[in-house]
Amino acid sequence: MKILTIENDFISRNYLCELFSLYGYDSISARNAADGLDSFLSDKPDLVVCSVLLPGMSGLEFLNHIRSVGYNTPVIMLASHSSERLAIQSFRMGANDFLKKPVQDSQIIPIVERFANTAASDKQTPERYGDVLEGKVVYTFDTEIDAPYNIVRRLISEINPEFFDEGGIVNIELGLTELITNAIEHGNLNITFEEKTLASETNTLIQLMQNRLMDARYQGRRVTVTYEYNNDECRWTIADEGDGFDVSIVPDPTKVENLESLHGRGIYFTRFFFDSLEYLGNGNTCVVVKKRGILM
């Protein structure tokens, strides 16, 4: 995967480029939005990491430009100060995530890996034949580490390609991947936010999940995804077999006091990818809806 970093601060730009290269990604960079736009058009990156404040054209102007001409490449926006307004504005203009600077590797690498896995699954999406205008599909699967990307690939293949443009499909894919990952990690495997944060920082998340999978308390748990669609909308219901949680206590990550934390980020940015997101019962059932013709 090729990553374009647009950052005017040399130290920050160099740090991110070296970090992405260390993790095996093809890393390119630009020091301002104008150069970044030239690189974007010529190098065709798979992901853009862009600072909000740049000399000349701002990062938000860059984002608005590529979205206005039809590019759906995932973009992570970076800001040097906590701002609810900037975060919300970035999401509404089509950003796929938002982080506060200085960015730590334990923050950005899991996000980059999520985009990398999504891009890989796109290349394996089976070809679709014919158009089905109404229906229902139910998938149920065991709790497995690679399950989110495998099941999302199948779910995306079920979508009528006439319903959404490429950007809408990408956002649906990212949102479903996040929600199904939560159903497995936080739901069925009962991994807390604190446990996941520590495991991510020490590169032991896979080991933690494997240990939980061997624990008799969590064995046999499954995730069920119901996909319903008609001419007006698509609806996905994701249910795990965990103990649930109180979604009201998840902090809004765009609040000044929470913006540096990753806690609740997945749920928050996923709300921008759908027209509605609702948790039912004790929190282990999530319903998201995307209306036809409302494109990101």
Short mmCIF file of C-alpha atoms in Angstrom, two decimals:
data_model
loop_
_atom_site.label_atom_id
_atom_site.label_comp_id
_atom_site.label_asym_id
_atom_site.label_seq_id
_atom_site.Cartn_x
_atom_site.Cartn_y
_atom_site.Cartn_z
CA MET A 1 0.00 0.00 0.00
CA LYS A 2 1.27 3.48 -0.91
CA ILE A 3 0.85 6.27 1.67
CA LEU A 4 1.16 9.98 0.89
CA THR A 5 1.99 12.18 3.90
CA ILE A 6 1.33 15.93 3.49
CA GLU A 7 2.97 17.80 6.36
CA ASN A 8 4.89 21.08 6.41
CA ASP A 9 6.82 20.30 9.62
CA PHE A 10 9.97 18.43 8.56
CA ILE A 11 10.37 16.46 11.80
CA SER A 12 6.75 15.27 11.80
CA ARG A 13 6.82 14.49 8.09
CA ASN A 14 10.07 12.55 8.37
CA TYR A 15 8.83 10.65 11.43
CA LEU A 16 5.64 9.51 9.69
CA CYS A 17 7.42 8.56 6.47
CA GLU A 18 10.01 6.48 8.31
CA LEU A 19 7.31 4.92 10.47
CA PHE A 20 5.24 3.83 7.47
CA SER A 21 8.34 2.50 5.72
CA LEU A 22 9.28 0.56 8.86
CA TYR A 23 5.93 -1.21 8.71
CA GLY A 24 6.46 -2.16 5.07
CA TYR A 25 4.41 0.53 3.33
CA ASP A 26 5.50 2.51 0.28
CA SER A 27 5.84 6.01 1.74
CA ILE A 28 5.92 9.31 -0.18
CA SER A 29 5.56 12.85 1.13
CA ALA A 30 4.91 16.49 0.35
CA ARG A 31 5.57 19.63 2.39
CA ASN A 32 2.43 21.55 1.34
CA ALA A 33 -1.00 20.90 -0.14
CA ALA A 34 -0.10 22.12 -3.64
CA ASP A 35 2.83 19.68 -3.88
CA GLY A 36 0.66 17.07 -2.20
CA LEU A 37 -2.02 17.47 -4.86
CA ASP A 38 0.56 17.04 -7.62
CA SER A 39 1.89 13.91 -5.91
CA PHE A 40 -1.64 12.63 -5.33
CA LEU A 41 -2.47 12.92 -9.02
CA SER A 42 0.81 11.45 -10.27
CA ASP A 43 1.59 8.77 -7.68
CA LYS A 44 -2.00 7.64 -6.97
CA PRO A 45 -1.56 6.72 -3.27
CA ASP A 46 -3.87 4.26 -1.52
CA LEU A 47 -4.02 6.41 1.64
CA VAL A 48 -3.36 10.08 2.44
CA VAL A 49 -2.24 11.41 5.84
CA CYS A 50 -2.68 15.18 5.77
CA SER A 51 -2.16 18.01 8.25
CA VAL A 52 -5.09 20.42 8.59
CA LEU A 53 -2.91 23.53 8.82
CA LEU A 54 -0.60 23.95 5.83
CA PRO A 55 0.97 27.00 4.14
CA GLY A 56 -1.11 28.25 1.22
CA MET A 57 -3.83 25.71 0.53
CA SER A 58 -5.01 24.17 3.80
CA GLY A 59 -5.40 20.46 4.40
CA LEU A 60 -9.19 20.87 4.45
CA GLU A 61 -9.05 22.64 1.08
CA PHE A 62 -6.97 19.76 -0.27
CA LEU A 63 -9.52 17.28 1.08
CA ASN A 64 -12.43 19.24 -0.35
CA HIS A 65 -10.74 19.43 -3.74
CA ILE A 66 -10.06 15.72 -4.17
CA ARG A 67 -13.55 14.83 -2.94
CA SER A 68 -15.24 17.41 -5.20
CA VAL A 69 -13.63 15.91 -8.31
CA GLY A 70 -14.58 12.37 -7.35
CA TYR A 71 -11.55 10.83 -5.62
CA ASN A 72 -12.50 8.46 -2.79
CA THR A 73 -9.01 7.67 -1.50
CA PRO A 74 -9.08 7.31 2.32
CA VAL A 75 -7.73 10.38 4.14
CA ILE A 76 -6.56 10.73 7.75
CA MET A 77 -6.50 14.35 8.89
CA LEU A 78 -4.05 15.59 11.56
CA ALA A 79 -4.39 18.70 13.74
CA SER A 80 -1.95 20.21 16.25
CA HIS A 81 -4.67 21.25 18.69
CA SER A 82 -7.87 19.72 20.04
CA SER A 83 -10.85 21.02 18.14
CA GLU A 84 -14.34 19.57 17.99
CA ARG A 85 -15.10 21.93 15.12
CA LEU A 86 -12.14 20.77 13.03
CA ALA A 87 -12.86 17.10 13.66
CA ILE A 88 -16.50 17.39 12.67
CA GLN A 89 -15.68 19.58 9.68
CA SER A 90 -13.08 17.04 8.52
CA PHE A 91 -15.54 14.14 8.73
CA ARG A 92 -18.27 16.08 6.97
CA MET A 93 -15.90 16.98 4.14
CA GLY A 94 -15.09 13.30 3.64
CA ALA A 95 -12.17 12.50 5.96
CA ASN A 96 -11.99 8.89 7.08
CA ASP A 97 -10.30 9.58 10.42
CA PHE A 98 -8.87 12.41 12.52
CA LEU A 99 -5.93 12.42 14.95
CA LYS A 100 -4.35 15.04 17.17
CA LYS A 101 -0.64 15.82 16.74
CA PRO A 102 1.91 14.81 17.81
CA VAL A 103 0.85 11.40 16.52
CA GLN A 104 2.20 8.27 18.20
CA ASP A 105 2.86 5.06 16.29
CA SER A 106 0.48 3.19 18.63
CA GLN A 107 -2.28 5.55 17.48
CA ILE A 108 -1.83 5.72 13.75
CA ILE A 109 -0.50 2.27 12.80
CA PRO A 110 -3.69 0.37 13.81
CA ILE A 111 -5.70 2.84 11.71
CA VAL A 112 -3.35 2.44 8.74
CA GLU A 113 -3.51 -1.34 9.05
CA ARG A 114 -7.31 -1.17 8.99
CA PHE A 115 -7.18 0.70 5.69
CA ALA A 116 -4.57 -1.72 4.35
CA ASN A 117 -6.74 -4.71 5.18
CA THR A 118 -9.74 -3.05 3.58
CA ALA A 119 -7.77 -2.33 0.41
CA ALA A 120 -6.60 -5.96 0.30
CA SER A 121 -10.14 -7.28 0.68
CA ASP A 122 -11.30 -5.01 -2.16
CA LYS A 123 -8.97 -6.81 -4.53
CA GLN A 124 -10.59 -10.13 -3.61
CA THR A 125 -14.23 -9.05 -3.92
CA PRO A 126 -16.02 -11.55 -6.15
CA GLU A 127 -17.54 -10.22 -9.37
CA ARG A 128 -21.26 -9.51 -9.15
CA TYR A 129 -23.77 -10.59 -11.77
CA GLY A 130 -27.29 -9.19 -12.04
CA ASP A 131 -29.15 -6.71 -9.85
CA VAL A 132 -31.32 -7.75 -6.90
CA LEU A 133 -33.52 -4.89 -5.70
CA GLU A 134 -34.84 -6.38 -2.46
CA GLY A 135 -33.73 -9.16 -0.18
CA LYS A 136 -32.22 -10.41 3.05
CA VAL A 137 -29.01 -12.30 3.77
CA VAL A 138 -27.94 -13.68 7.15
CA TYR A 139 -24.34 -14.63 7.91
CA THR A 140 -23.23 -16.30 11.13
CA PHE A 141 -19.60 -17.11 11.82
CA ASP A 142 -17.23 -18.21 14.54
CA THR A 143 -15.08 -15.76 16.47
CA GLU A 144 -11.85 -15.67 14.45
CA ILE A 145 -9.10 -13.10 14.11
CA ASP A 146 -9.50 -12.71 10.33
CA ALA A 147 -13.30 -12.90 10.33
CA PRO A 148 -14.05 -9.15 9.90
CA TYR A 149 -12.29 -8.81 6.57
CA ASN A 150 -13.56 -12.12 5.21
CA ILE A 151 -17.19 -11.47 6.12
CA VAL A 152 -17.13 -7.82 5.03
CA ARG A 153 -15.82 -8.88 1.62
CA ARG A 154 -18.87 -11.12 1.27
CA LEU A 155 -21.23 -8.41 2.51
CA ILE A 156 -19.87 -5.84 0.08
CA SER A 157 -20.36 -8.27 -2.79
CA GLU A 158 -24.07 -8.40 -1.90
CA ILE A 159 -24.59 -4.65 -2.43
CA ASN A 160 -26.28 -3.60 -5.63
CA PRO A 161 -23.58 -1.50 -7.36
CA GLU A 162 -26.26 0.92 -8.56
CA PHE A 163 -27.04 1.96 -4.97
CA PHE A 164 -23.83 3.78 -4.02
CA ASP A 165 -20.79 5.31 -5.66
CA GLU A 166 -17.25 4.12 -4.94
CA GLY A 167 -16.84 6.48 -1.98
CA GLY A 168 -20.06 5.23 -0.41
CA ILE A 169 -18.95 1.62 -0.81
CA VAL A 170 -15.53 2.35 0.73
CA ASN A 171 -17.12 4.01 3.76
CA ILE A 172 -19.63 1.17 4.20
CA GLU A 173 -16.75 -1.30 4.07
CA LEU A 174 -14.70 0.63 6.63
CA GLY A 175 -17.69 1.06 8.92
CA LEU A 176 -18.75 -2.59 8.80
CA THR A 177 -15.16 -3.71 9.40
CA GLU A 178 -14.97 -1.53 12.51
CA LEU A 179 -18.32 -2.72 13.89
CA ILE A 180 -17.66 -6.41 13.27
CA THR A 181 -14.18 -6.07 14.76
CA ASN A 182 -15.76 -4.53 17.86
CA ALA A 183 -18.29 -7.39 18.02
CA ILE A 184 -15.43 -9.90 18.06
CA GLU A 185 -12.85 -8.13 20.22
CA HIS A 186 -14.95 -6.20 22.72
CA GLY A 187 -18.07 -8.36 22.46
CA ASN A 188 -17.31 -12.06 22.15
CA LEU A 189 -13.75 -11.93 23.51
CA ASN A 190 -14.51 -9.35 26.21
CA ILE A 191 -11.31 -7.39 25.52
CA THR A 192 -11.53 -4.03 27.27
CA PHE A 193 -10.36 -0.76 25.74
CA GLU A 194 -7.49 -0.63 28.25
CA GLU A 195 -6.41 -4.19 27.39
CA LYS A 196 -6.50 -3.49 23.66
CA THR A 197 -4.57 -0.23 24.06
CA LEU A 198 -1.80 -1.95 26.02
CA ALA A 199 -1.69 -4.87 23.58
CA SER A 200 -1.49 -2.48 20.62
CA GLU A 201 1.37 -0.55 22.23
CA THR A 202 3.30 -3.78 22.93
CA ASN A 203 2.39 -5.45 19.63
CA THR A 204 0.66 -8.33 21.45
CA LEU A 205 -2.95 -7.90 20.28
CA ILE A 206 -2.92 -11.09 18.20
CA GLN A 207 -1.50 -13.02 21.16
CA LEU A 208 -4.18 -11.56 23.44
CA MET A 209 -6.93 -12.61 21.03
CA GLN A 210 -5.46 -16.10 20.64
CA ASN A 211 -5.37 -16.49 24.42
CA ARG A 212 -9.02 -15.48 24.66
CA LEU A 213 -9.95 -17.90 21.90
CA MET A 214 -8.46 -20.71 24.01
CA ASP A 215 -10.41 -19.64 27.11
CA ALA A 216 -13.44 -21.88 27.71
CA ARG A 217 -15.51 -18.85 28.74
CA TYR A 218 -15.34 -17.40 25.23
CA GLN A 219 -15.23 -20.49 23.04
CA GLY A 220 -18.18 -21.20 20.81
CA ARG A 221 -19.35 -17.59 20.65
CA ARG A 222 -20.48 -16.42 17.22
CA VAL A 223 -21.31 -13.20 15.41
CA THR A 224 -24.43 -12.88 13.27
CA VAL A 225 -24.77 -10.22 10.57
CA THR A 226 -28.12 -9.65 8.89
CA TYR A 227 -28.13 -7.60 5.69
CA GLU A 228 -31.50 -6.30 4.44
CA TYR A 229 -31.96 -4.10 1.42
CA ASN A 230 -34.55 -2.57 -0.87
CA ASN A 231 -34.75 0.25 -3.38
CA ASP A 232 -34.55 2.87 -0.65
CA GLU A 233 -31.93 1.71 1.83
CA CYS A 234 -29.51 -0.93 3.08
CA ARG A 235 -29.56 -2.12 6.69
CA TRP A 236 -27.01 -4.20 8.58
CA THR A 237 -27.66 -5.73 12.01
CA ILE A 238 -24.56 -7.02 13.82
CA ALA A 239 -25.07 -9.13 16.94
CA ASP A 240 -22.43 -10.74 19.15
CA GLU A 241 -22.83 -13.12 22.08
CA GLY A 242 -20.87 -11.11 24.63
CA ASP A 243 -22.07 -9.42 27.79
CA GLY A 244 -22.79 -6.11 26.07
CA PHE A 245 -21.87 -2.61 27.26
CA ASP A 246 -23.40 0.75 28.07
CA VAL A 247 -22.83 2.72 24.87
CA SER A 248 -23.80 5.97 26.62
CA ILE A 249 -20.55 5.95 28.59
CA VAL A 250 -18.33 5.88 25.50
CA PRO A 251 -16.71 9.34 25.31
CA ASP A 252 -17.15 11.55 22.26
CA PRO A 253 -13.59 11.66 20.85
CA THR A 254 -14.10 15.11 19.31
CA LYS A 255 -14.54 16.72 22.71
CA VAL A 256 -11.45 18.66 23.75
CA GLU A 257 -10.80 16.44 26.77
CA ASN A 258 -11.09 13.23 24.74
CA LEU A 259 -9.49 14.01 21.38
CA GLU A 260 -6.09 12.59 22.33
CA SER A 261 -7.66 9.24 23.24
CA LEU A 262 -8.60 6.47 20.83
CA HIS A 263 -11.42 5.38 23.15
CA GLY A 264 -14.72 5.56 21.29
CA ARG A 265 -13.16 6.65 17.98
CA GLY A 266 -14.47 3.64 16.05
CA ILE A 267 -18.08 4.19 17.05
CA TYR A 268 -17.77 7.93 16.46
CA PHE A 269 -16.33 7.95 12.95
CA THR A 270 -18.59 5.06 11.90
CA ARG A 271 -21.57 7.35 12.52
CA PHE A 272 -20.37 9.53 9.64
CA PHE A 273 -20.36 6.56 7.25
CA PHE A 274 -24.04 5.71 7.69
CA ASP A 275 -27.31 7.61 7.95
CA SER A 276 -28.07 6.06 11.33
CA LEU A 277 -26.31 3.91 13.92
CA GLU A 278 -28.12 2.43 16.91
CA TYR A 279 -27.20 -0.03 19.65
CA LEU A 280 -30.04 -2.19 20.93
CA GLY A 281 -30.68 -4.00 24.19
CA ASN A 282 -27.60 -4.39 26.34
CA GLY A 283 -25.30 -3.08 23.62
CA ASN A 284 -24.33 -6.29 21.83
CA THR A 285 -26.59 -5.63 18.83
CA CYS A 286 -25.83 -2.76 16.47
CA VAL A 287 -27.99 -1.59 13.55
CA VAL A 288 -26.68 0.72 10.82
CA VAL A 289 -28.61 2.10 7.84
CA LYS A 290 -27.39 3.66 4.62
CA LYS A 291 -30.00 5.27 2.38
CA ARG A 292 -29.70 4.95 -1.36
CA GLY A 293 -28.62 8.12 -3.08
CA ILE A 294 -27.08 9.73 0.03
CA LEU A 295 -23.43 9.40 -0.88
CA MET A 296 -20.38 10.26 1.24
#
